Amino acid sequence: MPFPSHRARRLRATPALRRLVRETRLHPDDLALPLFVIPGRRRCEPVASMPGVCRRSVDQLAPEIEAAAAAGLPAVLLFGLPADKDETGSGAWDPRGPVPMAIREIKRRAPGLAVVTDVCLCAYTRHGHCGVLRRGAIDNDATLPLLARSALCHARAGADLVAPSDMMDGRVGAIRAALDRAGFADTGILSYAVKYASAFYGPFRDAAASAPAHGDRRSHQMDPANVREALREAAADAEEGADLLMVKPALACLDVIRAVREALPLPVAAYSVSGEYAMIKAAAAQGWVDERAVALESLGAMKRAGADVIFTYHALDAARWLAEAGA
Ligand code: PBG
């Protein structure tokens, strides 16, 4: 044994030594805050299953934007809801829709904040599926131009990164080509490359009113039993021109984050999803766990697994806790 077992204990003996040998550090620079934007004015609707999270109309975004900038967060992620849903999700490319309006508002109030936009049709279609339907099933290839249209609409409004979360095959390539053709070569793509068909998205579907009216998403989202498939998805998206790769959910997929990090040289983002947040909030409200300690430990584990960026509904709290701890 090259290292006698007592050596590790000596290195944990004092706070200074623990700091000295700490391998990973969580920092506000690692965190990004998801925001839900809705049509109308003076609307700020709490999401029951996500305490502390509200769906806001664009005129109510200022406090969140200012808090995110003041906390030193580098980015926010926008989800939009349309005034009206239809069969093709045409609200997803409405230049006067909540997302493009929110992008402009954020760029005006906090020009230093990067804006990432979720690109998917599920919140915009009446049936709640992520693409257009043909005979009851999603038509992958017919959906691609619509996703590209939505991404282009966000790029025109000033998005820094568009984040396709629909999981259609070929959408990264289709979006990249559309952006380049329209002169948005500098708009990046954060691909939800590895997105499992997860039960942890439950509270989000309340927030985004995006639960499918019939069926589920298992035809295009991944089976949580698979990890080699995750690497194929990630490699395909990298090949098609993704700039960052997302793994989602996060806490149940730490091994996948690690595998993607090791397989590809692109930055890896982890999405700590609504169900992860809701579980911590619910247990903390009962006094069963310490919210701050559990949230920071979970986010730290995502960092240790290899995430470069973490999307979390705890981003503002976590940034404050880290600042208080002198991180
Ligand atoms: C789809 C999308 C979902 C989430 C992000 N983008 C929901 C889904 O696939 O059903 C989930 C995020 C969360 O649970 O926090 N546009």
mmCIF file with all atom_site columns, N, CA and C in Angstrom, residues 263-295:
data_model
loop_
_atom_site.group_PDB
_atom_site.id
_atom_site.type_symbol
_atom_site.label_atom_id
_atom_site.label_alt_id
_atom_site.label_comp_id
_atom_site.label_asym_id
_atom_site.label_entity_id
_atom_site.label_seq_id
_atom_site.pdbx_PDB_ins_code
_atom_site.Cartn_x
_atom_site.Cartn_y
_atom_site.Cartn_z
_atom_site.occupancy
_atom_site.B_iso_or_equiv
_atom_site.pdbx_formal_charge
_atom_site.auth_seq_id
_atom_site.auth_comp_id
_atom_site.auth_asym_id
_atom_site.auth_atom_id
_atom_site.pdbx_PDB_model_num
ATOM 1  N N  . ALA A 1 263 ? -16.191 11.369 -22.597 1.00 0.00 ? 263 ALA A N  1
ATOM 2  C CA . ALA A 1 263 ? -16.222 10.925 -23.994 1.00 0.00 ? 263 ALA A CA 1
ATOM 3  C C  . ALA A 1 263 ? -16.019 12.068 -24.983 1.00 0.00 ? 263 ALA A C  1
ATOM 4  N N  . LEU A 1 264 ? -16.409 13.294 -24.600 1.00 0.00 ? 264 LEU A N  1
ATOM 5  C CA . LEU A 1 264 ? -16.408 14.393 -25.567 1.00 0.00 ? 264 LEU A CA 1
ATOM 6  C C  . LEU A 1 264 ? -15.769 15.645 -24.975 1.00 0.00 ? 264 LEU A C  1
ATOM 7  N N  . PRO A 1 265 ? -15.152 16.458 -25.828 1.00 0.00 ? 265 PRO A N  1
ATOM 8  C CA . PRO A 1 265 ? -14.464 17.644 -25.301 1.00 0.00 ? 265 PRO A CA 1
ATOM 9  C C  . PRO A 1 265 ? -15.371 18.865 -25.100 1.00 0.00 ? 265 PRO A C  1
ATOM 10 N N  . LEU A 1 266 ? -16.653 18.765 -25.419 1.00 0.00 ? 266 LEU A N  1
ATOM 11 C CA . LEU A 1 266 ? -17.532 19.933 -25.281 1.00 0.00 ? 266 LEU A CA 1
ATOM 12 C C  . LEU A 1 266 ? -17.906 20.162 -23.813 1.00 0.00 ? 266 LEU A C  1
ATOM 13 N N  . PRO A 1 267 ? -18.225 21.435 -23.457 1.00 0.00 ? 267 PRO A N  1
ATOM 14 C CA . PRO A 1 267 ? -18.716 21.686 -22.099 1.00 0.00 ? 267 PRO A CA 1
ATOM 15 C C  . PRO A 1 267 ? -20.002 20.891 -21.847 1.00 0.00 ? 267 PRO A C  1
ATOM 16 N N  . VAL A 1 268 ? -20.147 20.430 -20.616 1.00 0.00 ? 268 VAL A N  1
ATOM 17 C CA . VAL A 1 268 ? -21.330 19.648 -20.251 1.00 0.00 ? 268 VAL A CA 1
ATOM 18 C C  . VAL A 1 268 ? -22.190 20.452 -19.275 1.00 0.00 ? 268 VAL A C  1
ATOM 19 N N  . ALA A 1 269 ? -23.473 20.509 -19.575 1.00 0.00 ? 269 ALA A N  1
ATOM 20 C CA . ALA A 1 269 ? -24.426 21.159 -18.675 1.00 0.00 ? 269 ALA A CA 1
ATOM 21 C C  . ALA A 1 269 ? -25.283 20.079 -18.035 1.00 0.00 ? 269 ALA A C  1
ATOM 22 N N  . ALA A 1 270 ? -25.626 20.272 -16.777 1.00 0.00 ? 270 ALA A N  1
ATOM 23 C CA . ALA A 1 270 ? -26.533 19.356 -16.089 1.00 0.00 ? 270 ALA A CA 1
ATOM 24 C C  . ALA A 1 270 ? -27.786 20.138 -15.744 1.00 0.00 ? 270 ALA A C  1
ATOM 25 N N  . TYR A 1 271 ? -28.946 19.523 -15.938 1.00 0.00 ? 271 TYR A N  1
ATOM 26 C CA . TYR A 1 271 ? -30.198 20.197 -15.580 1.00 0.00 ? 271 TYR A CA 1
ATOM 27 C C  . TYR A 1 271 ? -30.775 19.518 -14.347 1.00 0.00 ? 271 TYR A C  1
ATOM 28 N N  . SER A 1 272 ? -30.667 20.214 -13.227 1.00 0.00 ? 272 SER A N  1
ATOM 29 C CA . SER A 1 272 ? -31.290 19.717 -11.999 1.00 0.00 ? 272 SER A CA 1
ATOM 30 C C  . SER A 1 272 ? -32.762 20.100 -12.092 1.00 0.00 ? 272 SER A C  1
ATOM 31 N N  . VAL A 1 273 ? -33.601 19.136 -12.408 1.00 0.00 ? 273 VAL A N  1
ATOM 32 C CA . VAL A 1 273 ? -34.958 19.436 -12.890 1.00 0.00 ? 273 VAL A CA 1
ATOM 33 C C  . VAL A 1 273 ? -35.953 19.689 -11.760 1.00 0.00 ? 273 VAL A C  1
ATOM 34 N N  . SER A 1 274 ? -37.158 20.020 -12.190 1.00 0.00 ? 274 SER A N  1
ATOM 35 C CA . SER A 1 274 ? -38.218 20.435 -11.265 1.00 0.00 ? 274 SER A CA 1
ATOM 36 C C  . SER A 1 274 ? -38.463 19.441 -10.128 1.00 0.00 ? 274 SER A C  1
ATOM 37 N N  . GLY A 1 275 ? -38.472 18.146 -10.436 1.00 0.00 ? 275 GLY A N  1
ATOM 38 C CA . GLY A 1 275 ? -38.744 17.142 -9.410  1.00 0.00 ? 275 GLY A CA 1
ATOM 39 C C  . GLY A 1 275 ? -37.646 17.086 -8.353  1.00 0.00 ? 275 GLY A C  1
ATOM 40 N N  . GLU A 1 276 ? -36.415 17.337 -8.762  1.00 0.00 ? 276 GLU A N  1
ATOM 41 C CA . GLU A 1 276 ? -35.310 17.352 -7.803  1.00 0.00 ? 276 GLU A CA 1
ATOM 42 C C  . GLU A 1 276 ? -35.491 18.519 -6.833  1.00 0.00 ? 276 GLU A C  1
ATOM 43 N N  . TYR A 1 277 ? -35.860 19.658 -7.389  1.00 0.00 ? 277 TYR A N  1
ATOM 44 C CA . TYR A 1 277 ? -36.100 20.858 -6.583  1.00 0.00 ? 277 TYR A CA 1
ATOM 45 C C  . TYR A 1 277 ? -37.285 20.634 -5.651  1.00 0.00 ? 277 TYR A C  1
ATOM 46 N N  . ALA A 1 278 ? -38.374 20.092 -6.203  1.00 0.00 ? 278 ALA A N  1
ATOM 47 C CA . ALA A 1 278 ? -39.592 19.891 -5.415  1.00 0.00 ? 278 ALA A CA 1
ATOM 48 C C  . ALA A 1 278 ? -39.336 18.942 -4.244  1.00 0.00 ? 278 ALA A C  1
ATOM 49 N N  . MET A 1 279 ? -38.537 17.907 -4.463  1.00 0.00 ? 279 MET A N  1
ATOM 50 C CA . MET A 1 279 ? -38.263 16.955 -3.378  1.00 0.00 ? 279 MET A CA 1
ATOM 51 C C  . MET A 1 279 ? -37.517 17.618 -2.233  1.00 0.00 ? 279 MET A C  1
ATOM 52 N N  . ILE A 1 280 ? -36.526 18.421 -2.575  1.00 0.00 ? 280 ILE A N  1
ATOM 53 C CA . ILE A 1 280 ? -35.754 19.095 -1.517  1.00 0.00 ? 280 ILE A CA 1
ATOM 54 C C  . ILE A 1 280 ? -36.655 20.078 -0.772  1.00 0.00 ? 280 ILE A C  1
ATOM 55 N N  . LYS A 1 281 ? -37.454 20.849 -1.536  1.00 0.00 ? 281 LYS A N  1
ATOM 56 C CA . LYS A 1 281 ? -38.340 21.833 -0.913  1.00 0.00 ? 281 LYS A CA 1
ATOM 57 C C  . LYS A 1 281 ? -39.348 21.155 0.021   1.00 0.00 ? 281 LYS A C  1
ATOM 58 N N  . ALA A 1 282 ? -39.927 20.057 -0.448  1.00 0.00 ? 282 ALA A N  1
ATOM 59 C CA . ALA A 1 282 ? -40.957 19.388 0.340   1.00 0.00 ? 282 ALA A CA 1
ATOM 60 C C  . ALA A 1 282 ? -40.375 18.802 1.624   1.00 0.00 ? 282 ALA A C  1
ATOM 61 N N  . ALA A 1 283 ? -39.232 18.148 1.501   1.00 0.00 ? 283 ALA A N  1
ATOM 62 C CA . ALA A 1 283 ? -38.632 17.542 2.700   1.00 0.00 ? 283 ALA A CA 1
ATOM 63 C C  . ALA A 1 283 ? -38.161 18.621 3.670   1.00 0.00 ? 283 ALA A C  1
ATOM 64 N N  . ALA A 1 284 ? -37.634 19.718 3.119   1.00 0.00 ? 284 ALA A N  1
ATOM 65 C CA . ALA A 1 284 ? -37.160 20.803 3.986   1.00 0.00 ? 284 ALA A CA 1
ATOM 66 C C  . ALA A 1 284 ? -38.333 21.455 4.717   1.00 0.00 ? 284 ALA A C  1
ATOM 67 N N  . ALA A 1 285 ? -39.461 21.584 4.021   1.00 0.00 ? 285 ALA A N  1
ATOM 68 C CA . ALA A 1 285 ? -40.639 22.214 4.636   1.00 0.00 ? 285 ALA A CA 1
ATOM 69 C C  . ALA A 1 285 ? -41.143 21.391 5.819   1.00 0.00 ? 285 ALA A C  1
ATOM 70 N N  . GLN A 1 286 ? -40.918 20.081 5.768   1.00 0.00 ? 286 GLN A N  1
ATOM 71 C CA . GLN A 1 286 ? -41.303 19.207 6.885   1.00 0.00 ? 286 GLN A CA 1
ATOM 72 C C  . GLN A 1 286 ? -40.270 19.232 8.003   1.00 0.00 ? 286 GLN A C  1
ATOM 73 N N  . GLY A 1 287 ? -39.128 19.875 7.727   1.00 0.00 ? 287 GLY A N  1
ATOM 74 C CA . GLY A 1 287 ? -38.046 19.843 8.712   1.00 0.00 ? 287 GLY A CA 1
ATOM 75 C C  . GLY A 1 287 ? -37.259 18.538 8.685   1.00 0.00 ? 287 GLY A C  1
ATOM 76 N N  . TRP A 1 288 ? -37.382 17.786 7.594   1.00 0.00 ? 288 TRP A N  1
ATOM 77 C CA . TRP A 1 288 ? -36.721 16.482 7.522   1.00 0.00 ? 288 TRP A CA 1
ATOM 78 C C  . TRP A 1 288 ? -35.301 16.578 6.978   1.00 0.00 ? 288 TRP A C  1
ATOM 79 N N  . VAL A 1 289 ? -35.040 17.566 6.139   1.00 0.00 ? 289 VAL A N  1
ATOM 80 C CA . VAL A 1 289 ? -33.658 17.793 5.689   1.00 0.00 ? 289 VAL A CA 1
ATOM 81 C C  . VAL A 1 289 ? -33.382 19.289 5.770   1.00 0.00 ? 289 VAL A C  1
ATOM 82 N N  . ASP A 1 290 ? -32.095 19.622 5.761   1.00 0.00 ? 290 ASP A N  1
ATOM 83 C CA . ASP A 1 290 ? -31.652 21.015 5.768   1.00 0.00 ? 290 ASP A CA 1
ATOM 84 C C  . ASP A 1 290 ? -31.524 21.450 4.298   1.00 0.00 ? 290 ASP A C  1
ATOM 85 N N  . GLU A 1 291 ? -32.424 22.345 3.861   1.00 0.00 ? 291 GLU A N  1
ATOM 86 C CA . GLU A 1 291 ? -32.487 22.705 2.442   1.00 0.00 ? 291 GLU A CA 1
ATOM 87 C C  . GLU A 1 291 ? -31.139 23.163 1.896   1.00 0.00 ? 291 GLU A C  1
ATOM 88 N N  . ARG A 1 292 ? -30.521 24.069 2.614   1.00 0.00 ? 292 ARG A N  1
ATOM 89 C CA . ARG A 1 292 ? -29.271 24.634 2.125   1.00 0.00 ? 292 ARG A CA 1
ATOM 90 C C  . ARG A 1 292 ? -28.184 23.564 1.979   1.00 0.00 ? 292 ARG A C  1
ATOM 91 N N  . ALA A 1 293 ? -28.038 22.742 3.012   1.00 0.00 ? 293 ALA A N  1
ATOM 92 C CA . ALA A 1 293 ? -26.987 21.728 2.979   1.00 0.00 ? 293 ALA A CA 1
ATOM 93 C C  . ALA A 1 293 ? -27.257 20.691 1.890   1.00 0.00 ? 293 ALA A C  1
ATOM 94 N N  . VAL A 1 294 ? -28.525 20.282 1.785   1.00 0.00 ? 294 VAL A N  1
ATOM 95 C CA . VAL A 1 294 ? -28.854 19.245 0.797   1.00 0.00 ? 294 VAL A CA 1
ATOM 96 C C  . VAL A 1 294 ? -28.723 19.797 -0.629  1.00 0.00 ? 294 VAL A C  1
ATOM 97 N N  . ALA A 1 295 ? -29.175 21.031 -0.836  1.00 0.00 ? 295 ALA A N  1
ATOM 98 C CA . ALA A 1 295 ? -29.077 21.615 -2.178  1.00 0.00 ? 295 ALA A CA 1
ATOM 99 C C  . ALA A 1 295 ? -27.612 21.799 -2.579  1.00 0.00 ? 295 ALA A C  1
#
